[in-house]
Coordinates of C-alpha atoms and ligand atoms in Angstrom, one line a residue:
M1 CA -34.7 -41.9 -25.9
R2 CA -31.1 -42.5 -27.3
S3 CA -28.3 -41.6 -24.7
T4 CA -25.0 -40.4 -26.1
P5 CA -21.4 -41.5 -24.6
E6 CA -19.0 -38.6 -24.6
T7 CA -17.0 -39.8 -27.7
P8 CA -18.4 -42.7 -29.2
P9 CA -15.0 -44.7 -31.0
D10 CA -15.7 -44.1 -35.0
I11 CA -17.1 -47.3 -35.9
Y12 CA -20.1 -46.8 -34.0
H13 CA -22.9 -44.2 -35.8
P14 CA -26.4 -43.7 -34.8
A15 CA -28.8 -46.0 -36.6
D16 CA -31.3 -44.2 -39.2
G17 CA -34.6 -45.6 -38.1
L18 CA -35.7 -48.8 -38.3
S19 CA -32.9 -50.2 -40.0
Y20 CA -33.2 -53.8 -39.4
L21 CA -35.8 -56.7 -39.2
F22 CA -35.1 -59.7 -37.4
L23 CA -36.8 -62.6 -37.7
D24 CA -37.4 -65.7 -35.4
F25 CA -38.9 -68.9 -36.4
N26 CA -41.3 -70.0 -33.8
A27 CA -41.0 -73.5 -32.1
Y28 CA -38.8 -74.2 -35.5
F29 CA -38.1 -78.2 -35.2
A30 CA -41.9 -78.5 -34.2
S31 CA -43.3 -76.6 -36.9
V32 CA -41.5 -78.4 -39.5
E33 CA -42.5 -81.5 -38.4
Q34 CA -46.4 -79.9 -38.7
H35 CA -45.1 -78.6 -42.2
D36 CA -44.1 -82.2 -43.2
H37 CA -47.2 -84.2 -41.7
P38 CA -50.2 -81.8 -41.9
K39 CA -52.2 -84.2 -39.7
L40 CA -50.0 -82.7 -37.1
R41 CA -50.9 -79.2 -37.4
G42 CA -52.9 -77.2 -34.9
R43 CA -51.9 -80.1 -32.4
P44 CA -49.2 -80.4 -29.6
V45 CA -46.1 -82.1 -30.6
I46 CA -43.0 -82.2 -29.3
V47 CA -39.3 -83.2 -31.0
T48 CA -37.1 -85.4 -29.0
P49 CA -33.5 -86.1 -30.0
L50 CA -33.6 -89.8 -29.7
K51 CA -36.4 -92.1 -28.9
S52 CA -37.0 -92.4 -25.3
E53 CA -39.4 -91.7 -22.8
Y54 CA -36.7 -90.4 -20.5
T55 CA -35.3 -87.6 -23.1
G56 CA -36.3 -84.1 -22.9
A57 CA -37.9 -82.0 -25.8
I58 CA -35.7 -80.1 -28.2
A59 CA -38.7 -78.3 -29.2
A60 CA -42.4 -78.1 -28.7
S61 CA -45.4 -76.6 -30.5
Y62 CA -47.2 -73.7 -29.4
E63 CA -50.6 -76.0 -28.8
A64 CA -48.0 -78.3 -26.6
K65 CA -46.9 -75.0 -24.6
V66 CA -50.1 -74.5 -23.7
F67 CA -50.3 -77.6 -21.6
G68 CA -47.0 -76.3 -19.8
I69 CA -44.9 -78.6 -21.8
K70 CA -41.9 -76.8 -23.2
R71 CA -38.2 -77.3 -24.3
G72 CA -36.4 -79.6 -21.7
T73 CA -39.5 -81.4 -20.8
K74 CA -39.1 -85.1 -20.6
V75 CA -41.4 -87.0 -22.8
R76 CA -42.5 -89.2 -19.8
D77 CA -44.0 -86.2 -18.2
A78 CA -45.0 -84.3 -21.3
R79 CA -47.4 -87.5 -21.9
V80 CA -48.9 -87.1 -18.2
L81 CA -49.7 -83.3 -19.1
C82 CA -51.3 -84.0 -22.8
P83 CA -51.9 -88.0 -23.2
D84 CA -52.9 -86.7 -26.7
I85 CA -48.9 -85.4 -27.6
A86 CA -47.1 -86.4 -30.7
V87 CA -43.7 -87.2 -30.0
M88 CA -41.4 -87.0 -33.2
P89 CA -37.6 -87.8 -33.3
A90 CA -35.6 -85.0 -34.2
R91 CA -34.7 -84.8 -38.4
H92 CA -31.6 -82.1 -38.4
D93 CA -30.8 -82.8 -42.1
R94 CA -34.5 -81.8 -42.8
Y95 CA -34.8 -78.7 -40.6
V96 CA -31.5 -77.8 -42.5
A97 CA -32.8 -78.3 -46.0
M98 CA -35.8 -76.4 -44.6
H99 CA -33.9 -73.5 -43.2
K100 CA -32.2 -73.1 -46.9
I101 CA -35.9 -73.2 -48.6
L102 CA -37.0 -70.3 -45.9
M103 CA -33.9 -68.0 -46.3
Q104 CA -34.0 -67.8 -49.9
E105 CA -37.8 -67.1 -50.1
I106 CA -37.0 -64.2 -47.2
E107 CA -34.2 -63.0 -49.5
R108 CA -36.4 -62.4 -52.1
H109 CA -37.3 -59.4 -50.0
L110 CA -34.8 -58.5 -48.0
P111 CA -31.0 -58.8 -48.0
P112 CA -29.7 -60.6 -45.0
V113 CA -27.0 -59.1 -42.8
K114 CA -26.4 -62.3 -40.5
I115 CA -27.7 -65.7 -40.2
Y116 CA -27.6 -66.4 -36.2
S117 CA -28.8 -69.9 -36.0
I118 CA -31.2 -72.4 -38.0
D119 CA -34.4 -70.4 -37.0
E120 CA -33.1 -66.7 -36.6
A121 CA -31.8 -64.1 -38.9
A122 CA -31.4 -60.4 -39.8
Y123 CA -32.0 -58.6 -42.6
R124 CA -31.6 -54.8 -43.5
L125 CA -34.2 -52.9 -44.7
S126 CA -33.8 -50.0 -47.4
R127 CA -33.9 -46.4 -46.7
S128 CA -37.5 -45.9 -48.0
E129 CA -38.5 -48.4 -45.6
R130 CA -37.5 -47.3 -42.1
K131 CA -40.1 -45.9 -41.1
P132 CA -42.8 -47.7 -39.0
A133 CA -45.1 -47.7 -41.6
P134 CA -43.3 -49.3 -44.9
A135 CA -41.1 -51.6 -42.6
I136 CA -44.1 -53.1 -41.2
E137 CA -45.9 -53.1 -44.9
T138 CA -42.7 -55.4 -45.8
A139 CA -42.4 -57.3 -42.6
R140 CA -46.1 -58.4 -43.5
R141 CA -45.1 -59.1 -46.9
I142 CA -42.4 -61.5 -45.8
K143 CA -45.0 -63.4 -43.6
R144 CA -47.3 -63.7 -46.5
A145 CA -44.9 -64.9 -49.0
L146 CA -43.9 -67.6 -46.1
A147 CA -47.0 -68.8 -46.0
D148 CA -48.3 -68.9 -49.4
N149 CA -44.8 -69.7 -50.9
V150 CA -43.7 -72.4 -48.2
G151 CA -46.5 -73.2 -45.7
P152 CA -48.4 -71.9 -43.1
A153 CA -47.0 -73.8 -40.5
L154 CA -43.8 -72.2 -40.6
R155 CA -44.6 -69.1 -38.4
A156 CA -41.9 -66.6 -37.3
S157 CA -42.2 -63.5 -34.9
I158 CA -40.4 -60.6 -36.7
G159 CA -38.7 -57.5 -34.7
L160 CA -38.0 -54.1 -36.1
A161 CA -35.8 -51.7 -34.5
A162 CA -32.4 -49.7 -35.0
T163 CA -30.0 -52.4 -34.9
T164 CA -30.0 -56.0 -34.7
L165 CA -30.1 -56.2 -31.2
L166 CA -32.8 -54.3 -30.4
A167 CA -34.5 -55.9 -33.6
K168 CA -34.2 -59.2 -32.1
L169 CA -35.3 -58.1 -28.4
A170 CA -38.5 -56.7 -30.7
A171 CA -39.2 -60.0 -32.0
E172 CA -38.8 -61.7 -28.3
R173 CA -41.7 -59.6 -27.3
V174 CA -44.6 -61.5 -29.0
K175 CA -44.8 -65.2 -29.9
P176 CA -45.8 -66.8 -31.7
D177 CA -46.4 -65.0 -35.3
G178 CA -45.5 -61.7 -33.6
L179 CA -44.6 -58.5 -35.6
T180 CA -43.0 -55.6 -33.1
V181 CA -41.9 -52.5 -33.8
L182 CA -39.1 -51.1 -31.3
E183 CA -38.3 -47.6 -31.5
L184 CA -35.4 -45.9 -29.8
D185 CA -38.2 -43.3 -28.0
D186 CA -39.5 -46.1 -26.7
L187 CA -36.6 -47.3 -24.3
P188 CA -35.9 -48.2 -21.5
G189 CA -39.6 -48.3 -20.6
R190 CA -40.7 -50.4 -23.5
L191 CA -38.5 -53.5 -22.1
A192 CA -38.5 -52.6 -18.3
D193 CA -39.7 -56.2 -17.6
M194 CA -37.3 -57.9 -19.7
P195 CA -35.1 -60.5 -17.6
L196 CA -31.6 -59.6 -18.2
T197 CA -30.7 -63.3 -19.0
D198 CA -33.3 -63.1 -21.8
I199 CA -31.0 -60.7 -23.9
P200 CA -28.7 -62.1 -26.1
G201 CA -25.1 -61.3 -25.1
V202 CA -26.2 -61.9 -21.4
G203 CA -25.2 -65.1 -20.5
A204 CA -25.1 -66.4 -16.9
G205 CA -21.6 -65.2 -16.7
V206 CA -22.5 -61.8 -17.4
A207 CA -25.6 -61.5 -15.6
A208 CA -23.7 -62.5 -12.2
R209 CA -21.1 -59.8 -12.9
L210 CA -23.9 -57.3 -13.5
A211 CA -25.4 -58.1 -10.2
R212 CA -22.1 -57.5 -8.5
A213 CA -22.1 -54.4 -10.0
G214 CA -25.6 -53.7 -8.7
V215 CA -27.3 -54.2 -12.3
T216 CA -30.6 -56.3 -11.6
D217 CA -32.6 -54.8 -14.4
F218 CA -33.4 -53.5 -17.9
T219 CA -33.2 -49.8 -17.0
E220 CA -30.4 -50.3 -14.9
L221 CA -28.6 -52.1 -17.2
W222 CA -29.7 -49.1 -19.9
N223 CA -28.4 -46.7 -17.6
L224 CA -24.7 -48.2 -17.6
Q225 CA -21.8 -46.1 -19.4
P226 CA -20.0 -48.2 -22.5
K227 CA -16.7 -48.0 -20.4
H228 CA -18.5 -49.8 -17.4
A229 CA -20.3 -52.1 -19.8
R230 CA -16.9 -53.3 -21.2
A231 CA -15.5 -53.5 -17.7
I232 CA -18.4 -55.4 -16.3
W233 CA -18.2 -58.1 -19.7
G234 CA -14.2 -58.1 -19.4
S235 CA -13.8 -57.4 -22.8
V236 CA -14.5 -55.3 -26.3
M237 CA -18.0 -56.9 -26.4
G238 CA -19.5 -55.4 -23.4
E239 CA -19.1 -51.9 -25.2
R240 CA -20.2 -53.3 -28.3
F241 CA -23.2 -54.6 -26.5
W242 CA -23.7 -51.2 -25.1
Y243 CA -23.8 -49.5 -28.7
G244 CA -26.4 -52.0 -30.1
L245 CA -28.4 -51.6 -27.0
H246 CA -28.5 -47.7 -27.6
G247 CA -29.0 -47.8 -31.1
Y248 CA -25.7 -47.3 -32.5
D249 CA -25.0 -49.5 -36.0
T250 CA -21.8 -50.9 -36.7
A251 CA -22.4 -52.4 -40.1
D252 CA -20.8 -50.2 -42.6
E253 CA -17.8 -50.2 -40.5
P254 CA -15.1 -48.8 -42.9
T255 CA -12.1 -50.2 -41.3
K256 CA -12.8 -54.0 -41.0
K257 CA -9.9 -55.9 -41.7
S258 CA -9.7 -58.9 -44.0
M259 CA -6.5 -60.3 -43.3
I260 CA -3.4 -60.1 -40.8
G261 CA 0.3 -60.9 -41.5
H262 CA 3.7 -60.3 -41.7
S263 CA 6.6 -60.4 -44.5
R264 CA 10.1 -60.8 -43.7
V265 CA 13.1 -60.8 -46.3
L266 CA 15.7 -63.4 -45.3
T267 CA 19.2 -63.0 -44.7
K268 CA 21.5 -65.7 -46.3
D269 CA 21.4 -67.6 -43.3
H270 CA 18.0 -68.3 -43.1
E271 CA 17.7 -69.1 -46.9
P272 CA 17.7 -73.0 -46.4
P273 CA 14.4 -73.8 -45.5
D274 CA 14.6 -75.6 -42.5
R275 CA 16.0 -71.9 -41.2
A276 CA 13.1 -70.1 -43.3
R277 CA 10.7 -72.6 -41.7
I278 CA 11.4 -70.8 -38.4
V279 CA 11.1 -67.5 -39.8
A280 CA 7.7 -68.5 -41.4
R281 CA 6.5 -69.8 -37.8
A282 CA 7.5 -67.0 -35.9
L283 CA 5.7 -64.8 -38.5
L284 CA 2.6 -66.8 -38.1
L285 CA 2.8 -66.7 -34.4
K286 CA 3.1 -62.8 -34.3
A287 CA -0.1 -62.6 -36.9
A288 CA -1.9 -65.2 -35.0
S289 CA -1.0 -62.8 -31.5
R290 CA -2.9 -59.9 -33.4
L291 CA -5.7 -61.8 -34.4
R292 CA -6.3 -62.4 -31.1
H293 CA -5.8 -58.9 -29.9
Y294 CA -8.7 -58.0 -32.4
E295 CA -11.2 -60.8 -31.3
M296 CA -11.0 -62.1 -34.5
H297 CA -11.0 -65.8 -36.0
A298 CA -9.3 -66.8 -39.1
G299 CA -10.9 -68.8 -41.6
G300 CA -7.5 -69.5 -43.7
L301 CA -3.8 -69.3 -43.9
S302 CA -1.7 -68.1 -47.3
V303 CA 1.8 -68.4 -47.5
S304 CA 4.2 -67.2 -50.4
L305 CA 8.2 -67.6 -50.7
R306 CA 9.7 -65.3 -52.4
L307 CA 12.9 -67.7 -54.1
R308 CA 16.6 -67.2 -54.9
P309 CA 17.6 -66.6 -57.8
E310 CA 14.2 -65.9 -59.1
G311 CA 10.3 -67.2 -58.8
R312 CA 7.6 -67.3 -56.1
W313 CA 5.9 -70.5 -54.1
E314 CA 2.5 -70.0 -53.0
A315 CA -0.1 -72.0 -51.2
R316 CA -3.3 -71.4 -49.4
R317 CA -5.6 -73.2 -47.1
R318 CA -8.7 -73.1 -45.4
F319 CA -9.8 -74.4 -42.1
I320 CA -13.0 -73.8 -39.9
H321 CA -12.5 -70.6 -38.2
S322 CA -10.1 -70.6 -34.9
Q323 CA -7.9 -68.5 -32.8
D324 CA -5.6 -71.4 -32.2
S325 CA -2.2 -70.7 -33.1
F326 CA -1.5 -74.8 -33.4
R327 CA -4.2 -75.2 -35.8
F328 CA -2.4 -72.4 -37.6
L329 CA 1.2 -74.0 -37.4
K330 CA -0.4 -77.3 -38.8
S331 CA -1.9 -75.8 -41.6
L332 CA 1.6 -74.5 -41.8
D333 CA 3.4 -77.4 -41.8
E334 CA 1.5 -78.9 -44.8
M335 CA 1.9 -76.3 -46.8
W336 CA 5.3 -76.4 -45.9
A337 CA 5.6 -80.3 -46.5
D338 CA 4.2 -79.3 -50.1
Y339 CA 6.8 -76.8 -50.4
L340 CA 9.5 -78.9 -50.0
E341 CA 8.2 -81.8 -52.2
Y342 CA 8.0 -78.8 -54.8
R343 CA 11.5 -78.2 -54.2
Q344 CA 13.2 -81.7 -54.5
A345 CA 11.3 -81.5 -58.0
D346 CA 13.6 -78.5 -58.9
N347 CA 16.4 -80.5 -57.6
G348 CA 16.9 -78.3 -54.4
A349 CA 18.7 -75.7 -56.7
T350 CA 16.3 -72.7 -55.1
R351 CA 16.7 -70.7 -51.8
I352 CA 14.1 -68.8 -50.0
G353 CA 14.9 -64.6 -50.0
G354 CA 11.6 -63.9 -48.4
V355 CA 8.6 -65.2 -46.5
T356 CA 5.1 -63.9 -46.2
V357 CA 2.3 -65.3 -43.9
Y358 CA -1.2 -63.6 -44.1
L359 CA -4.3 -65.3 -41.8
H360 CA -7.3 -64.4 -43.7
G361 CA -10.9 -64.8 -43.9
L362 CA -11.3 -63.2 -40.6
A363 CA -14.9 -62.9 -38.7
K364 CA -15.9 -62.0 -35.3
P365 CA -17.6 -64.3 -33.2
E366 CA -20.7 -63.2 -33.7
D367 CA -20.5 -63.5 -37.5
M368 CA -19.6 -67.2 -36.7
A369 CA -22.8 -68.5 -35.1
M370 CA -24.0 -70.4 -38.2
Q371 CA -21.5 -71.5 -40.5
Q372 CA -22.3 -74.4 -42.6
G373 CA -21.8 -77.4 -41.1
D374 CA -21.0 -75.8 -37.3
L375 CA -25.0 -76.2 -37.0
F376 CA -24.8 -79.5 -34.9
A377 CA -21.2 -79.1 -34.2
S378 CA -19.7 -81.2 -31.5
A379 CA -19.3 -79.1 -28.1
A380 CA -16.4 -81.0 -26.9
S381 CA -14.3 -79.7 -29.9
E382 CA -15.8 -76.2 -29.5
Q383 CA -14.7 -76.5 -26.1
S384 CA -11.5 -77.5 -26.6
N385 CA -11.2 -74.7 -29.3
D386 CA -11.8 -72.1 -26.4
K387 CA -9.6 -73.6 -24.2
R388 CA -6.9 -73.3 -26.3
A389 CA -7.9 -69.6 -27.6
R390 CA -7.4 -69.4 -23.8
L391 CA -4.3 -70.8 -23.4
W392 CA -3.0 -68.5 -26.2
R393 CA -4.4 -65.6 -25.0
A394 CA -2.5 -66.2 -22.2
V395 CA 0.7 -66.5 -23.6
D396 CA -0.3 -62.9 -25.6
R397 CA -0.6 -61.4 -22.1
M398 CA 2.7 -62.6 -21.0
N399 CA 4.4 -61.7 -24.1
A400 CA 3.4 -58.2 -24.0
D401 CA 4.1 -57.9 -20.6
Q402 CA 7.9 -58.6 -21.8
D403 CA 7.5 -56.0 -24.5
A404 CA 6.3 -53.3 -22.4
K405 CA 8.9 -53.7 -19.6
F406 CA 11.7 -53.9 -22.3
R407 CA 10.6 -50.8 -23.9
K408 CA 10.2 -49.4 -20.1
L409 CA 14.0 -49.9 -19.8
S410 CA 15.3 -49.1 -23.3
G411 CA 13.1 -46.2 -23.0
A412 CA 15.1 -45.3 -19.3
G413 CA 18.3 -45.8 -21.8
L414 CA 19.3 -48.7 -19.8
S415 CA 20.2 -51.9 -21.7
A416 CA 17.8 -54.7 -21.4
P417 CA 19.3 -57.6 -23.2
H418 CA 17.4 -60.4 -21.7
R419 CA 14.0 -59.6 -23.1
K420 CA 12.6 -62.9 -23.5
Q421 CA 9.9 -64.2 -25.4
I422 CA 7.5 -67.3 -24.9
G423 CA 7.2 -69.1 -27.9
L424 CA 6.5 -73.2 -28.7
A425 CA 9.8 -75.6 -27.7
S426 CA 9.8 -76.4 -31.6
Q427 CA 10.9 -72.8 -32.1
S428 CA 14.2 -73.9 -30.6
G429 CA 14.4 -76.7 -32.8
L430 CA 12.5 -79.4 -30.4
D431 CA 9.7 -81.3 -32.0
L432 CA 6.3 -80.9 -30.9
N433 CA 3.3 -83.1 -31.2
Y434 CA 0.4 -80.6 -32.2
L435 CA -2.3 -82.7 -31.6
G436 CA -1.3 -83.9 -28.6
A437 CA -3.0 -82.8 -25.3
K438 CA 0.5 -81.8 -24.1
I439 CA 1.8 -78.4 -24.7
A440 CA 5.2 -77.6 -24.5
F441 CA 6.5 -74.6 -24.0
A442 CA 9.8 -73.3 -23.2
R443 CA 11.7 -69.7 -22.9
V444 CA 13.3 -69.3 -26.1
P445 CA 17.2 -68.4 -25.9
D446 CA 17.4 -67.1 -29.3
E447 CA 15.6 -63.4 -29.6
A448 CA 17.1 -63.5 -33.2
E449 CA 14.5 -66.5 -33.9
F450 CA 11.6 -64.3 -33.0
L451 CA 10.8 -61.2 -34.9
Y452 CA 8.7 -58.1 -33.8
Ligands
MG1 MG1 -37.2 -69.4 -32.5

């Protein structure tokens, strides 16, 4: 049954029937090996990251699972459990190429909503397909097309439900080659036996926090209120999870932001490029802070300079999605160097009358699960991105506290001349090595350099 919170935020609406089809390829890497090597079909196969008896399998075919072999089983142990096992070294390029072929085939039947990983994706059903009978017919048609047009070795489990989260949980129910319909009326009973850590969005950390809040099984999770979920998760992700679990959709979110930016007309003092650059950097830091507030990541930066006496200079850069102000500042500096070159060609006659910076290509973390090239992204670089994002969020919080104090004092009619924002040392004219591990912060004495 759908449970209704008192006032769901605008962006959520009750989903209309079985809106999503979630497709999860079974033992994907092993299946690609069976597809490419027909002799391996129907046989126990494991895929390993390197040629070693001590490495763990990164995939095991269903025929291997029968022997108790699974992801993580050491090659040496797998040979003991099943002397007949075929051990195949991983071919990541091939798995990516095959992924594209499979996605193309499915897209002939349904529009994709989100590609979650190399072997998982969600698709939207049309209005006429959202009842169980037509939804199941569409799912069967996709399974037939995959078998006939790509190959019978590449089987998938399909889930049909009101939201992408529920459709994924439905797909998890039957493996391999499953086809499961999960309706809201079946909940929470139908998933009562599901371990919490099997649910996407419930990692070990969240599971521990849930346990501390007394939530140890699916039914108790189901019975939470959205606000409580938000508190347990420690972010808006908890609320989003709650709505997804209870059949509320956000897919047609009308207010989806596509860019965040700031603009400033410059006074005469700030017309010279080195002064205008400080303003551009401050505008960018402000935009980055708002980006993090919305829990979004940006994939590009645009800069537009209004020139005096006339004209405009514009530049645009793209980068891997990030929340990291250092990355954004580095991109700005590269563009600024281009501008200085342009200006030199102009004999330095122009002055800067206005600055606009925009972060664009905005995405939420769940939209970024699989950008091409990130499939096998280095964990180290992700970790350092994560660390930096946390660092910047800490800075955002400190600055917000300062703002709140300032507003309180001003509101009480007291003067508060000493509001200080935390910024980069380079904002006060010092140089900063962006790429180095050393991150320099300083209280910036000159408030005027910061724009609110
Ligand atoms: Mg899979």
